[in-house]
Short mmCIF file of C-alpha atoms and ligand atoms in Angstrom, two decimals:
data_model
loop_
_atom_site.label_atom_id
_atom_site.label_comp_id
_atom_site.label_asym_id
_atom_site.label_seq_id
_atom_site.Cartn_x
_atom_site.Cartn_y
_atom_site.Cartn_z
CA MET B 1 78.85 91.53 101.22
CA ARG B 2 76.73 90.04 103.98
CA PHE B 3 77.41 89.31 107.62
CA ASN B 4 76.33 86.17 109.44
CA PRO B 5 73.12 87.27 111.20
CA LYS B 6 73.89 84.98 114.15
CA ALA B 7 77.49 86.12 114.67
CA ARG B 8 78.13 87.70 118.05
CA LEU B 9 80.06 90.95 117.73
CA ASP B 10 82.80 92.15 120.04
CA THR B 11 82.58 95.91 120.34
CA SER B 12 85.47 96.27 122.77
CA ARG B 13 88.05 97.43 120.23
CA THR B 14 85.91 99.89 118.31
CA SER B 15 85.06 103.25 119.73
CA GLY B 16 83.75 106.60 118.69
CA GLY B 17 85.69 109.76 119.00
CA GLY B 18 85.65 113.15 117.49
CA GLY B 19 85.20 116.82 117.83
CA GLY B 20 82.12 118.87 117.53
CA GLY B 21 80.61 117.15 120.53
CA GLY B 22 79.59 114.20 118.42
CA PHE B 23 80.47 111.63 121.02
CA GLY B 24 81.18 113.74 124.01
CA GLY B 25 78.26 113.15 126.27
CA GLY B 26 76.37 109.96 126.17
CA GLY B 27 77.30 107.78 123.29
CA ALA B 28 75.52 109.50 120.48
CA ARG B 29 75.55 107.51 117.27
CA ILE B 30 77.12 108.77 114.10
CA PRO B 31 74.45 109.90 111.70
CA ILE B 32 74.39 107.99 108.47
CA PRO B 33 76.04 110.29 105.99
CA GLY B 34 73.52 112.13 103.94
CA GLY B 35 74.14 114.68 101.27
CA LYS B 36 77.38 115.72 99.75
CA ALA B 37 79.95 117.47 101.81
CA SER B 38 80.86 120.81 100.46
CA GLY B 39 84.30 121.37 99.10
CA GLY B 40 84.44 119.64 95.77
CA ILE B 41 87.75 119.26 94.08
CA GLY B 42 89.17 122.03 96.22
CA THR B 43 89.03 119.69 99.16
CA VAL B 44 91.18 117.22 97.34
CA ILE B 45 93.75 119.89 96.64
CA VAL B 46 93.77 120.75 100.34
CA LEU B 47 94.48 117.09 100.94
CA LEU B 48 97.51 117.25 98.72
CA VAL B 49 98.80 120.15 100.75
CA PHE B 50 98.30 118.14 103.91
CA PHE B 51 100.17 115.38 102.26
CA LEU B 52 103.17 117.56 101.48
CA ILE B 53 103.34 118.71 105.08
CA THR B 54 103.26 115.12 106.20
CA GLN B 55 106.04 114.12 103.89
CA CYS B 56 108.22 116.96 105.07
CA THR B 57 107.81 116.07 108.71
CA GLY B 58 107.89 112.37 108.07
CA VAL B 59 105.66 111.60 110.99
CA GLY B 60 102.28 111.52 109.34
CA PRO B 61 99.78 108.79 109.82
CA GLN B 62 99.47 106.25 107.05
CA VAL B 63 96.61 107.14 104.84
CA LEU B 64 94.73 105.00 102.38
CA GLY B 65 95.30 106.83 99.18
CA ASP B 66 94.30 110.41 99.24
CA GLY B 67 97.62 111.42 100.64
CA GLY B 68 96.22 113.24 103.63
CA GLY B 69 98.10 113.11 106.85
CA GLY B 70 97.20 115.93 109.14
CA SER B 71 99.75 115.39 111.79
CA SER B 72 99.90 119.04 112.65
CA SER B 73 98.30 119.61 116.01
CA VAL B 74 95.49 122.03 115.57
CA GLY B 75 92.23 122.13 117.39
CA THR B 76 91.28 120.17 120.42
CA GLY B 77 89.33 117.12 119.46
CA THR B 78 88.35 114.86 122.30
CA PHE B 79 88.12 111.15 122.51
CA GLY B 80 84.78 109.64 123.17
CA GLY B 81 83.86 106.09 123.93
CA LEU B 82 86.47 104.12 125.79
CA GLN B 83 88.91 106.97 125.84
CA ALA B 84 86.45 109.22 127.55
CA GLY B 85 86.01 106.72 130.33
CA GLU B 86 82.60 105.28 129.73
CA GLY B 87 83.17 102.66 132.36
CA GLY B 88 84.67 100.12 130.03
CA ASP B 89 81.64 99.94 127.79
CA THR B 90 82.09 101.48 124.39
CA GLY B 91 78.60 102.91 124.58
CA ASP B 92 78.71 104.15 121.03
CA PHE B 93 78.61 100.71 119.56
CA GLY B 94 76.81 98.96 122.37
CA SER B 95 73.83 98.21 120.17
CA CYS B 96 76.01 96.29 117.72
CA GLN B 97 75.36 92.84 119.10
CA THR B 98 75.06 90.56 116.10
CA GLY B 99 75.87 90.18 112.44
CA GLU B 100 72.27 91.08 111.77
CA ASP B 101 72.95 94.47 113.33
CA ALA B 102 75.93 94.80 111.00
CA ASN B 103 73.71 94.03 108.02
CA ASN B 104 71.38 96.82 109.03
CA ASP B 105 73.67 99.50 110.43
CA GLU B 106 76.79 100.87 108.80
CA ASN B 107 78.52 101.59 112.10
CA CYS B 108 77.90 98.05 113.28
CA ALA B 109 79.31 96.90 109.95
CA PHE B 110 82.64 98.47 110.92
CA VAL B 111 82.59 96.49 114.17
CA ALA B 112 81.93 93.27 112.28
CA MET B 113 84.72 94.00 109.79
CA GLU B 114 87.13 94.74 112.62
CA ASN B 115 86.17 91.48 114.34
CA SER B 116 86.80 89.56 111.12
CA MET B 117 90.16 91.25 110.48
CA THR B 118 91.38 90.86 114.04
CA GLY B 119 90.40 87.19 113.97
CA TYR B 120 92.16 86.66 110.67
CA TRP B 121 95.44 88.32 111.61
CA ASP B 122 95.45 86.74 115.04
CA SER B 123 95.38 83.36 113.31
CA GLN B 124 98.45 84.13 111.19
CA ARG B 125 101.49 82.31 112.45
CA ASP B 126 103.82 85.28 111.96
CA LEU B 127 101.77 87.35 114.31
CA SER B 128 100.32 85.07 116.93
CA GLY B 129 101.11 86.13 120.43
CA ARG B 130 101.85 89.72 119.68
CA PHE B 131 98.51 90.57 118.21
CA GLN B 132 96.35 91.60 121.13
CA PRO B 133 94.90 94.96 120.27
CA GLU B 134 93.02 96.77 123.01
CA GLN B 135 91.79 99.41 120.64
CA ALA B 136 91.78 98.94 116.91
CA VAL B 137 89.41 101.42 115.33
CA VAL B 138 88.10 104.86 116.23
CA ILE B 139 85.15 106.06 114.17
CA PHE B 140 85.06 109.81 114.42
CA SER B 141 83.30 112.79 112.99
CA ASN B 142 84.81 116.13 112.07
CA GLN B 143 87.97 116.08 114.12
CA VAL B 144 89.85 113.65 116.29
CA GLN B 145 92.77 113.75 118.70
CA THR B 146 95.02 110.75 118.26
CA GLY B 147 97.31 109.23 120.83
CA GLY B 148 100.57 110.35 119.31
CA CYS B 149 99.87 111.52 115.76
CA GLY B 150 98.40 114.88 116.66
CA SER B 151 94.90 115.84 115.72
CA ALA B 152 93.28 115.19 112.38
CA SER B 153 90.15 116.31 110.60
CA SER B 154 87.88 114.28 108.36
CA SER B 155 89.48 115.74 105.27
CA VAL B 156 92.62 113.65 105.69
CA GLY B 157 90.69 110.47 105.01
CA PRO B 158 91.07 107.20 106.91
CA PHE B 159 94.49 106.73 108.46
CA TYR B 160 96.52 104.57 110.78
CA CYS B 161 98.43 106.11 113.66
CA PRO B 162 101.49 103.97 114.48
CA ALA B 163 102.01 105.65 117.85
CA ASP B 164 98.77 104.38 119.38
CA GLN B 165 98.29 101.51 116.91
CA THR B 166 94.82 102.69 116.01
CA ILE B 167 92.89 103.24 112.78
CA TYR B 168 90.91 106.47 112.54
CA LEU B 169 88.04 106.76 110.15
CA ASP B 170 85.30 109.28 109.48
CA PRO B 171 82.61 107.55 107.38
CA THR B 172 81.75 110.80 105.61
CA PHE B 173 85.01 110.25 103.70
CA PHE B 174 83.14 107.78 101.55
CA ASP B 175 80.45 110.13 100.36
CA SER B 176 82.64 113.17 99.98
CA ILE B 177 86.29 112.84 98.97
CA PHE B 178 86.05 109.31 97.75
CA GLU B 179 83.00 109.89 95.55
CA GLN B 180 84.53 113.08 94.18
CA LEU B 181 87.37 110.96 92.91
CA GLY B 182 84.94 108.65 91.17
CA GLY B 183 84.69 105.96 93.82
CA GLN B 184 81.60 104.02 94.75
CA ASP B 185 80.54 103.69 98.37
CA THR B 186 79.62 100.09 99.17
CA THR B 187 80.02 97.93 102.24
CA PHE B 188 82.85 95.98 100.71
CA VAL B 189 84.64 99.12 99.55
CA ARG B 190 84.58 100.25 103.17
CA ALA B 191 85.96 96.87 104.16
CA TYR B 192 88.78 97.23 101.63
CA VAL B 193 89.68 100.63 103.05
CA LEU B 194 89.63 99.29 106.61
CA ALA B 195 91.63 96.22 105.57
CA HIS B 196 94.24 98.45 103.94
CA GLU B 197 94.64 100.45 107.15
CA TYR B 198 94.75 97.19 109.06
CA GLY B 199 97.59 96.23 106.77
CA HIS B 200 99.54 99.20 108.11
CA HIS B 201 98.98 97.90 111.62
CA ILE B 202 100.44 94.57 110.59
CA GLN B 203 103.41 96.38 109.07
CA ASN B 204 103.87 98.29 112.30
CA LEU B 205 103.85 95.08 114.35
CA LEU B 206 106.31 93.41 111.98
CA GLY B 207 108.66 96.38 111.94
CA THR B 208 108.23 96.97 108.22
CA MET B 209 107.05 100.51 108.75
CA GLY B 210 110.33 101.47 110.36
CA GLN B 211 112.26 100.41 107.27
CA VAL B 212 110.85 103.11 105.03
CA ARG B 213 113.66 105.39 103.85
CA THR B 214 112.48 106.92 100.59
CA GLN B 215 109.21 108.81 100.85
CA GLN B 216 108.37 109.58 97.24
CA GLY B 217 108.74 108.26 93.73
CA PRO B 218 107.50 105.29 91.70
CA ASP B 219 109.88 102.80 93.32
CA SER B 220 110.06 104.45 96.73
CA ASP B 221 109.76 102.60 100.02
CA ALA B 222 106.60 104.59 100.70
CA VAL B 223 104.96 103.18 97.57
CA ARG B 224 106.12 99.67 98.48
CA LEU B 225 104.63 100.08 101.95
CA GLU B 226 101.28 101.17 100.52
CA LEU B 227 101.14 98.42 97.92
CA GLN B 228 101.93 95.91 100.64
CA ALA B 229 98.98 97.20 102.66
CA ASP B 230 96.78 96.63 99.60
CA CYS B 231 98.22 93.12 99.31
CA TYR B 232 97.42 92.43 102.97
CA ALA B 233 93.89 93.68 102.32
CA GLY B 234 93.66 91.11 99.54
CA MET B 235 94.88 88.37 101.89
CA TRP B 236 92.10 89.12 104.34
CA THR B 237 89.54 89.34 101.52
CA ALA B 238 90.40 85.85 100.30
CA ALA B 239 90.07 84.38 103.79
CA ALA B 240 87.10 86.33 105.13
CA GLU B 241 84.17 84.57 103.55
CA GLY B 242 82.93 81.85 105.84
CA ASP B 243 84.95 82.95 108.85
CA GLY B 244 81.83 82.94 111.01
CA ILE B 245 81.31 86.68 110.75
CA ILE B 246 81.15 87.19 107.00
CA VAL B 247 78.99 84.81 105.00
CA ASP B 248 79.30 86.27 101.56
CA ILE B 249 81.72 88.35 99.51
CA SER B 250 80.44 88.28 95.95
CA ASP B 251 82.30 88.69 92.68
CA GLN B 252 80.51 92.01 92.40
CA ASP B 253 81.99 93.05 95.76
CA ILE B 254 85.47 92.16 94.56
CA THR B 255 84.93 94.11 91.35
CA GLU B 256 83.89 97.14 93.38
CA GLY B 257 86.86 96.73 95.69
CA ILE B 258 89.19 96.66 92.69
CA SER B 259 87.49 99.74 91.37
CA ALA B 260 88.13 101.42 94.73
CA ALA B 261 91.80 100.50 94.53
CA LYS B 262 91.86 102.15 91.13
CA THR B 263 90.20 105.28 92.49
CA VAL B 264 92.92 105.83 95.06
CA GLY B 265 95.88 105.24 92.75
CA ASP B 266 98.32 108.14 92.68
CA ASP B 267 98.00 108.61 88.92
CA HIS B 268 94.21 108.73 89.13
CA ILE B 269 94.19 111.20 92.00
CA GLN B 270 96.78 113.38 90.30
CA SER B 271 94.94 113.48 87.01
CA GLN B 272 91.68 114.28 88.80
CA THR B 273 93.18 117.10 90.81
CA THR B 274 95.95 118.59 88.67
CA GLY B 275 95.21 117.21 85.23
CA ARG B 276 98.62 115.56 84.87
CA VAL B 277 100.56 112.63 86.27
CA ASP B 278 103.93 113.07 87.94
CA THR B 279 105.37 109.74 89.04
CA SER B 280 108.11 111.44 91.04
CA GLN B 281 105.37 112.47 93.47
CA PHE B 282 103.98 108.95 93.89
CA THR B 283 103.50 107.77 97.46
CA HIS B 284 100.90 105.01 97.13
CA GLY B 285 101.43 103.52 93.68
CA SER B 286 99.49 103.71 90.45
CA SER B 287 95.93 102.46 90.08
CA GLU B 288 97.12 99.41 88.15
CA GLN B 289 99.74 98.61 90.78
CA ARG B 290 97.24 98.90 93.61
CA ILE B 291 94.86 96.56 91.82
CA ALA B 292 97.67 94.12 91.00
CA TRP B 293 98.87 93.87 94.60
CA PHE B 294 95.36 93.59 96.01
CA LYS B 295 94.81 90.67 93.65
CA LYS B 296 98.19 89.20 94.54
CA GLY B 297 97.17 89.19 98.20
CA MET B 298 94.03 87.27 97.30
CA THR B 299 96.17 84.46 95.91
CA THR B 300 98.23 84.12 99.07
CA PRO B 301 95.93 84.28 102.11
CA ASP B 302 98.14 81.96 104.15
CA SER B 303 101.49 83.59 103.59
CA ILE B 304 102.60 87.08 104.39
CA ALA B 305 105.74 86.43 102.33
CA GLY B 306 103.63 86.58 99.17
CA CYS B 307 103.18 90.29 99.80
CA ASP B 308 106.84 91.25 99.95
CA THR B 309 106.71 94.40 97.86
CA PHE B 310 110.14 95.42 99.13
CA LYS B 311 111.77 92.50 97.34
CA ALA B 312 109.74 92.94 94.16
CA ARG B 313 111.80 93.98 91.14
CA ASP B 314 108.83 95.04 89.08
CA LEU B 315 105.98 96.58 91.06
CA ASP B 316 103.76 96.37 87.96
CA ASN B 317 103.98 92.58 87.98
CA PRO B 318 103.75 91.17 91.51
ZN1 ZN R 401 97.96 103.38 103.29
#
């Protein structure tokens, strides 16, 4: 995946935030993740506990696939960037000016992806007019305070908070939890994850999120919501190349994205963490379903209706 070196990036909707003083003072940059986070498989099990809490309360943020949803308010993370009042300049991402910066810097790559996704969804007829995000993505480290979903730590994985319509993401997710589950950290895999969370934003705007009644099980509304977010990610993927910001998404990228979808399937996560698969606990869909709906989205980049998982009779065959 490569960005157009000449593309001008808009950093206004991406900000840094997080605990541990990472962004508190003067727009410190996130260090590029290095080394494995400690925790191992135990961390994943902690995630499942988080997940159960979320399901009980029913107010958790929407998480990519690890089931985390730390909506319990613990700690006191602080917003940085725009939220901290840096005079309207994001500061943290101020050096992300062009697509070339995105090719060379993983934080700038998030800005470029957000620009591409915002541009894509803004151009969709179903959404035009109501899609004017002021803040879309907060890149945080360690811990973050959301605007309505409580505080969350990195261990919950990337998530979307419906209350403040913002995606929260700690990049260390990719070299800790995600790799422990057998995933591969590439630029496009990060884009897939972001596009999935973006899909939840679209669902929020369209009112789909409010229609979820059943929270668990292979045919539950929760699973349908998650598979739809994968489908929306596929829609963006099919349209992104050549949009002025992204010049190339290769077949290899797509293969890796599909592999990522497999990694975060409920059955895969369950077998990695507990050694068995229990479909009654499904919240995101199986690996095969996630792949199938991502691919389905790629065939229907111009029509949201192609991703209607709620009408689908057989989630295995979109
Ligand atoms: Zn999700």
